[in-house]
Coordinates of C-alpha atoms in Angstrom, one line a residue:
Y1 CA -116.4 -92.1 -14.5
P2 CA -113.0 -93.8 -14.8
N3 CA -110.2 -92.6 -12.7
P4 CA -108.7 -89.3 -13.7
L5 CA -105.4 -88.9 -15.5
I6 CA -103.0 -87.2 -13.0
L7 CA -99.6 -85.7 -13.7
D8 CA -97.5 -84.5 -10.8
N9 CA -94.4 -82.3 -10.8
V10 CA -94.7 -81.4 -14.5
E11 CA -91.7 -79.5 -16.0
L12 CA -91.2 -78.2 -19.6
E13 CA -88.3 -76.1 -20.9
D14 CA -88.3 -73.9 -24.0
L15 CA -85.9 -74.4 -26.9
Q16 CA -83.2 -72.3 -25.1
G17 CA -83.3 -74.7 -22.1
S18 CA -85.0 -72.2 -19.8
P19 CA -87.9 -73.3 -17.5
M20 CA -91.2 -72.4 -19.3
L21 CA -93.9 -74.4 -17.6
Q22 CA -94.0 -76.0 -14.2
A23 CA -97.0 -77.5 -12.5
A24 CA -97.4 -79.2 -9.1
R25 CA -100.4 -81.2 -10.5
L26 CA -102.4 -81.5 -13.7
S27 CA -105.5 -83.6 -13.6
V28 CA -108.2 -84.4 -16.1
K29 CA -111.2 -86.8 -15.9
F30 CA -112.8 -87.6 -19.3
E31 CA -116.4 -88.6 -20.2
W32 CA -115.7 -91.4 -22.5
I33 CA -119.2 -92.0 -23.9
P34 CA -119.5 -88.8 -25.9
L35 CA -115.9 -89.3 -27.2
L36 CA -116.6 -92.9 -28.4
R37 CA -120.2 -92.1 -29.7
D38 CA -119.6 -89.0 -31.8
G39 CA -116.0 -87.8 -31.3
R40 CA -116.9 -85.0 -28.9
I41 CA -114.4 -84.2 -26.2
S42 CA -116.1 -83.9 -22.9
I43 CA -114.2 -83.4 -19.7
H44 CA -115.9 -83.9 -16.4
T45 CA -113.3 -82.2 -14.3
A46 CA -109.9 -80.6 -14.9
Q47 CA -107.5 -79.3 -12.3
V48 CA -104.4 -77.1 -12.6
F49 CA -102.5 -76.7 -9.3
G50 CA -99.4 -74.7 -8.7
L51 CA -98.7 -73.8 -12.3
H52 CA -95.8 -71.5 -13.1
A53 CA -95.6 -70.3 -16.7
H54 CA -92.9 -67.9 -18.0
L55 CA -93.6 -66.8 -21.5
N56 CA -91.4 -64.3 -23.4
R57 CA -90.4 -63.0 -26.8
P58 CA -87.2 -61.1 -27.8
H59 CA -89.2 -58.4 -29.7
H60 CA -92.8 -57.7 -30.6
E61 CA -92.3 -59.1 -34.2
E62 CA -90.9 -62.5 -33.0
P63 CA -92.8 -65.5 -31.7
T64 CA -93.0 -66.4 -28.0
N65 CA -91.0 -69.3 -26.5
L66 CA -94.3 -71.3 -26.5
Q67 CA -94.6 -71.2 -30.3
F68 CA -92.8 -74.5 -30.8
L69 CA -95.3 -76.3 -28.6
I70 CA -98.2 -74.7 -30.5
D71 CA -96.7 -75.8 -33.8
A72 CA -96.2 -79.3 -32.6
F73 CA -100.0 -79.7 -32.0
A74 CA -101.1 -77.7 -35.1
S75 CA -102.7 -79.5 -38.0
E76 CA -100.5 -79.8 -41.1
D77 CA -103.5 -79.4 -43.3
S78 CA -104.4 -75.7 -43.2
T79 CA -107.1 -76.0 -45.9
N80 CA -109.7 -77.8 -43.7
D81 CA -111.8 -75.9 -41.1
S82 CA -111.4 -76.9 -37.5
H83 CA -114.2 -79.0 -36.1
I84 CA -113.5 -78.7 -32.4
D85 CA -116.3 -79.8 -30.2
L86 CA -115.1 -79.4 -26.6
R87 CA -116.9 -79.3 -23.2
I88 CA -115.4 -78.9 -19.7
N89 CA -117.9 -79.2 -16.9
S90 CA -115.5 -77.9 -14.3
L91 CA -111.9 -76.4 -14.5
L92 CA -110.3 -75.6 -11.2
V93 CA -107.1 -73.4 -11.2
R94 CA -105.4 -72.9 -7.9
R95 CA -102.2 -71.1 -6.7
C96 CA -100.9 -70.3 -10.2
H97 CA -98.4 -67.8 -11.5
L98 CA -98.1 -66.4 -15.0
R99 CA -95.4 -64.1 -16.4
Y100 CA -95.0 -62.6 -19.8
D101 CA -92.1 -60.4 -21.0
V102 CA -91.1 -58.6 -24.2
L103 CA -87.4 -58.7 -23.5
S104 CA -86.5 -55.7 -25.6
E105 CA -88.8 -53.4 -23.6
A106 CA -88.0 -51.6 -20.4
E107 CA -89.6 -52.4 -17.1
T108 CA -91.7 -49.9 -15.0
P109 CA -91.8 -51.1 -11.4
G110 CA -95.0 -50.2 -9.6
Q111 CA -96.8 -49.3 -12.8
F112 CA -98.9 -51.5 -15.1
N113 CA -96.8 -52.5 -18.2
P114 CA -98.4 -54.6 -20.9
H115 CA -94.8 -55.6 -22.0
H116 CA -94.0 -57.1 -18.6
L117 CA -97.0 -58.9 -17.0
S118 CA -96.7 -61.0 -13.8
A119 CA -99.8 -62.3 -12.3
D120 CA -99.6 -64.3 -9.0
N121 CA -102.0 -66.1 -6.7
I122 CA -104.3 -66.9 -9.7
N123 CA -107.3 -68.8 -8.6
A124 CA -110.2 -69.6 -10.9
T125 CA -113.3 -71.8 -11.3
L126 CA -114.5 -72.1 -14.9
S127 CA -117.1 -74.0 -16.8
L128 CA -116.8 -74.4 -20.6
K129 CA -120.3 -75.7 -21.5
A130 CA -119.6 -75.6 -25.2
F131 CA -116.7 -74.7 -27.5
S132 CA -116.6 -75.2 -31.2
H133 CA -115.1 -73.4 -34.3
D134 CA -118.0 -70.9 -34.4
S135 CA -119.4 -70.6 -30.9
I136 CA -118.5 -70.6 -27.2
N137 CA -120.6 -70.9 -24.0
A138 CA -118.4 -70.2 -21.0
Q139 CA -119.0 -69.3 -17.4
V140 CA -116.4 -67.7 -15.0
K141 CA -117.6 -68.6 -11.5
R142 CA -114.5 -67.2 -9.8
L143 CA -111.3 -65.4 -10.9
D144 CA -108.8 -63.6 -8.6
L145 CA -105.2 -62.6 -9.0
T146 CA -102.6 -60.1 -8.0
E147 CA -100.4 -58.3 -10.7
Q148 CA -96.9 -57.1 -9.9
S149 CA -97.9 -53.5 -10.5
G150 CA -100.1 -53.6 -7.4
F151 CA -103.4 -54.2 -9.3
R152 CA -105.6 -56.7 -7.4
L153 CA -108.6 -58.5 -8.8
E154 CA -110.4 -59.8 -5.8
G155 CA -113.1 -61.6 -7.7
M156 CA -114.8 -61.8 -11.1
Q157 CA -117.8 -63.6 -12.4
M158 CA -119.5 -63.6 -15.8
H159 CA -121.3 -65.7 -18.4
L160 CA -120.1 -65.4 -22.0
L161 CA -122.1 -66.5 -25.1
A162 CA -120.7 -65.9 -28.5
N163 CA -121.1 -67.1 -32.1
I164 CA -120.7 -65.8 -35.6
H165 CA -123.7 -63.4 -35.1
S166 CA -123.3 -62.0 -31.6
I167 CA -121.5 -61.8 -28.3
Q168 CA -123.4 -61.6 -25.1
L169 CA -122.0 -60.9 -21.7
R170 CA -124.3 -61.6 -18.7
E171 CA -124.1 -61.2 -15.0
F172 CA -120.7 -59.5 -15.1
D173 CA -119.4 -58.8 -11.6
M174 CA -115.9 -57.6 -10.9
R175 CA -114.5 -56.7 -7.4
L176 CA -111.4 -54.8 -6.6
P177 CA -110.2 -53.9 -3.1
E178 CA -112.5 -50.9 -2.8
S179 CA -114.6 -51.2 -6.0
R180 CA -117.4 -53.3 -7.6
I181 CA -118.3 -53.0 -11.2
R182 CA -121.4 -54.8 -12.5
F183 CA -123.1 -55.2 -15.9
D184 CA -126.5 -56.6 -16.0
S185 CA -126.2 -57.2 -19.8
F186 CA -123.9 -56.5 -22.7
H187 CA -124.9 -57.5 -26.2
L188 CA -122.9 -57.0 -29.4
T189 CA -124.5 -58.2 -32.7
F190 CA -122.9 -58.2 -36.1
P191 CA -123.9 -59.6 -39.5
H192 CA -122.2 -62.6 -40.9
E193 CA -122.4 -63.8 -44.5
E194 CA -122.5 -67.6 -45.1
G195 CA -119.1 -68.8 -46.0
A196 CA -117.4 -65.5 -44.9
S197 CA -114.1 -66.0 -42.9
D198 CA -113.7 -64.7 -39.4
T199 CA -111.4 -62.0 -40.7
T200 CA -114.0 -60.8 -43.1
T201 CA -116.6 -60.6 -40.3
A202 CA -114.3 -58.6 -38.1
R203 CA -114.0 -56.0 -40.8
H204 CA -117.7 -55.8 -41.6
P205 CA -118.8 -52.1 -41.2
Q206 CA -122.1 -52.8 -39.4
F207 CA -122.7 -53.9 -35.8
N208 CA -124.9 -52.9 -32.9
I209 CA -124.1 -52.6 -29.2
D210 CA -126.5 -52.6 -26.2
G211 CA -125.4 -52.6 -22.6
K212 CA -126.7 -51.8 -19.2
M213 CA -124.4 -51.2 -16.1
G214 CA -125.9 -52.3 -12.8
E215 CA -125.4 -50.3 -9.6
S216 CA -121.6 -50.0 -9.3
Y217 CA -119.0 -48.1 -7.5
L218 CA -115.4 -47.3 -8.4
T219 CA -112.7 -46.1 -6.0
P220 CA -110.1 -44.4 -8.2
A221 CA -107.2 -45.5 -6.0
D222 CA -107.8 -49.0 -7.2
L223 CA -106.6 -47.8 -10.6
T224 CA -103.3 -46.5 -9.3
P225 CA -101.2 -49.0 -11.3
F226 CA -102.7 -47.5 -14.5
V227 CA -103.0 -43.8 -13.4
P228 CA -100.6 -43.1 -10.5
A229 CA -102.1 -39.7 -9.9
L230 CA -105.2 -41.4 -8.4
R231 CA -103.3 -43.1 -5.6
H232 CA -104.8 -40.9 -2.9
F233 CA -108.4 -40.9 -4.2
H234 CA -110.2 -43.3 -1.7
D235 CA -113.7 -42.0 -1.9
A236 CA -115.9 -44.3 -3.9
I237 CA -117.7 -42.9 -7.0
H238 CA -121.0 -44.6 -7.6
L239 CA -122.0 -45.2 -11.2
S240 CA -125.0 -46.4 -13.3
A241 CA -125.4 -46.1 -17.0
S242 CA -126.8 -47.7 -20.2
V243 CA -125.3 -47.5 -23.7
K244 CA -126.4 -48.4 -27.2
G245 CA -125.1 -47.7 -30.7
D246 CA -123.3 -48.8 -33.8
L247 CA -120.2 -47.8 -35.8
Q248 CA -121.6 -44.3 -36.4
G249 CA -121.7 -43.5 -32.7
L250 CA -122.7 -44.4 -29.2
E251 CA -125.7 -43.1 -27.2
I252 CA -125.9 -43.0 -23.4
P253 CA -129.6 -42.5 -22.5
T254 CA -128.7 -42.1 -18.8
L255 CA -125.5 -41.7 -16.8
K256 CA -125.4 -41.1 -13.0
V257 CA -122.2 -40.3 -11.1
Y258 CA -122.2 -39.5 -7.4
T259 CA -120.4 -40.1 -4.0
Q260 CA -122.2 -41.7 -1.1
E261 CA -122.3 -38.3 0.8
R262 CA -123.4 -36.6 -2.5
W263 CA -120.7 -34.0 -2.3
L264 CA -120.3 -34.9 -6.0
D265 CA -123.6 -35.5 -7.9
M266 CA -123.9 -35.6 -11.6
E267 CA -126.7 -36.8 -13.9
I268 CA -126.5 -36.7 -17.7
D269 CA -129.4 -37.4 -20.1
Q270 CA -129.1 -38.3 -23.8
A271 CA -125.3 -38.2 -24.2
A272 CA -123.9 -39.1 -27.6
L273 CA -120.6 -39.7 -29.1
H274 CA -120.5 -39.5 -32.9
F275 CA -117.6 -41.2 -34.7
P276 CA -116.0 -39.4 -37.6
T277 CA -116.8 -40.5 -41.2
A278 CA -113.4 -39.2 -42.6
P279 CA -109.9 -39.5 -41.3
T280 CA -109.6 -35.7 -41.1
E281 CA -112.6 -35.4 -38.8
Q282 CA -112.7 -35.6 -35.0
P283 CA -115.3 -37.4 -32.8
R284 CA -118.1 -35.2 -31.6
V285 CA -119.8 -35.1 -28.2
N286 CA -123.2 -33.9 -27.2
A287 CA -124.8 -34.2 -23.8
S288 CA -127.5 -32.7 -21.7
I289 CA -126.4 -32.2 -18.2
T290 CA -129.4 -32.3 -15.8
R291 CA -127.3 -31.7 -12.8
L292 CA -123.6 -31.3 -11.9
Q293 CA -122.8 -30.1 -8.5
L294 CA -120.0 -29.9 -5.9
T295 CA -121.3 -29.0 -2.5
P296 CA -119.3 -26.8 0.0
E297 CA -117.9 -30.1 1.4
G298 CA -117.2 -31.4 -2.1
I299 CA -114.6 -28.9 -3.3
P300 CA -112.2 -29.7 -0.4
A301 CA -113.0 -33.4 -0.6
L302 CA -112.1 -33.5 -4.3
W303 CA -109.0 -31.4 -3.7
H304 CA -107.8 -33.7 -0.8
N305 CA -108.5 -36.9 -2.8
L306 CA -106.4 -35.6 -5.7
K307 CA -103.6 -34.1 -3.6
G308 CA -103.4 -36.7 -0.8
T309 CA -102.9 -34.1 1.9
A310 CA -105.1 -32.1 4.3
E311 CA -103.4 -28.8 3.3
E312 CA -105.5 -25.7 3.1
L313 CA -107.3 -25.0 -0.2
P314 CA -106.0 -22.3 -2.5
E315 CA -107.9 -19.1 -2.0
W316 CA -109.6 -19.2 -5.4
L317 CA -111.1 -22.6 -4.5
Q318 CA -112.2 -21.4 -1.1
N319 CA -114.0 -18.5 -2.8
L320 CA -115.9 -20.9 -5.1
H321 CA -117.6 -22.4 -2.0
H322 CA -119.8 -24.6 -4.2
L323 CA -120.4 -25.3 -7.9
H324 CA -123.7 -26.1 -9.7
F325 CA -124.2 -26.5 -13.5
N326 CA -127.0 -27.6 -15.7
G327 CA -127.1 -27.2 -19.5
H328 CA -125.7 -28.6 -22.6
I329 CA -122.2 -29.5 -23.7
G330 CA -121.2 -30.2 -27.3
G331 CA -118.4 -30.1 -29.9
T332 CA -115.2 -32.0 -30.7
L333 CA -112.9 -33.2 -28.0
N334 CA -110.5 -30.3 -28.8
D335 CA -113.2 -27.7 -29.1
L336 CA -116.0 -28.1 -26.6
S337 CA -118.7 -25.4 -26.0
T338 CA -121.3 -25.2 -23.3
Q339 CA -124.7 -23.5 -22.9
G340 CA -126.4 -23.4 -19.5
E341 CA -126.3 -21.9 -16.0
L342 CA -123.2 -22.0 -13.8
A343 CA -123.6 -21.0 -10.1
T344 CA -120.8 -20.7 -7.6
G345 CA -120.3 -18.9 -4.3
I346 CA -118.9 -16.0 -6.3
D347 CA -121.5 -15.5 -8.9
S348 CA -124.0 -17.0 -11.4
I349 CA -123.6 -17.1 -15.2
V350 CA -126.1 -17.9 -17.8
A351 CA -124.8 -18.3 -21.3

């Protein structure tokens, strides 16, 4: 391959004269034969080192300070379909920082805020095997970052395949400081009529979803930036599930939730969420609970994880001693009913 195109110490200001993009190094190495032969853009390697990007907009309704740059590269002929045919064999992103602000919105330090995002230490290794106007084949080999709220993504991998008929997510693996979430497969299919626009497809009333979660565990404290009440919950919750459905509802054939010491142990078979068919209706839930139990060790463990202290349990919780339920739960989210057997250290109830 010819020598790469390298740009060092890149700086770009927005229309107000404020720094918008800065990069220590941008590098790209083209494969010229595909470009000269059939017009296909094929990049052997691309590198983005030390990028600092600060994007903002005054209000939600106004464009970002990047819009002028997008407009400069946009085609003046909006009637023709795009015929992008792009391939990037390897894209390396190292030591990058990205900030986005909606200037009219208040900040919330220590808590995740979609109006004020600031991601630091962004490192990624990506491969864009194919990208065109109607399909994408991309692989994320590495992605990690730290968000200003305290959220830390310590690694993510996945393989994405998408076209006008389906979206497939394979080998999804996300690692947080004390969690690991894996999906063996996730497949979304939807019909697409020939000649229909992307907007028409998005509104089409039919689609199917099928996914399977691999053995995963989630430590709720990792979600503290989103739910501050979970900041003391450091016991990992193990998860495994599968899901399938359509716009009428979702089915979860199996769902298992448990801790390593099994002080919490729950297994649900044939859970279903039925979506409403009219605006006045509410979603309905039905589930068969094979087992839901908190052991004598589980009740204080759950209490201390939520409270963050080793203080003594309230007397009414001490009297429960343990909890075990199996049966059925169903109804709307505002009006749930149960049938089954509930056993505690106080008494047993069958209803």
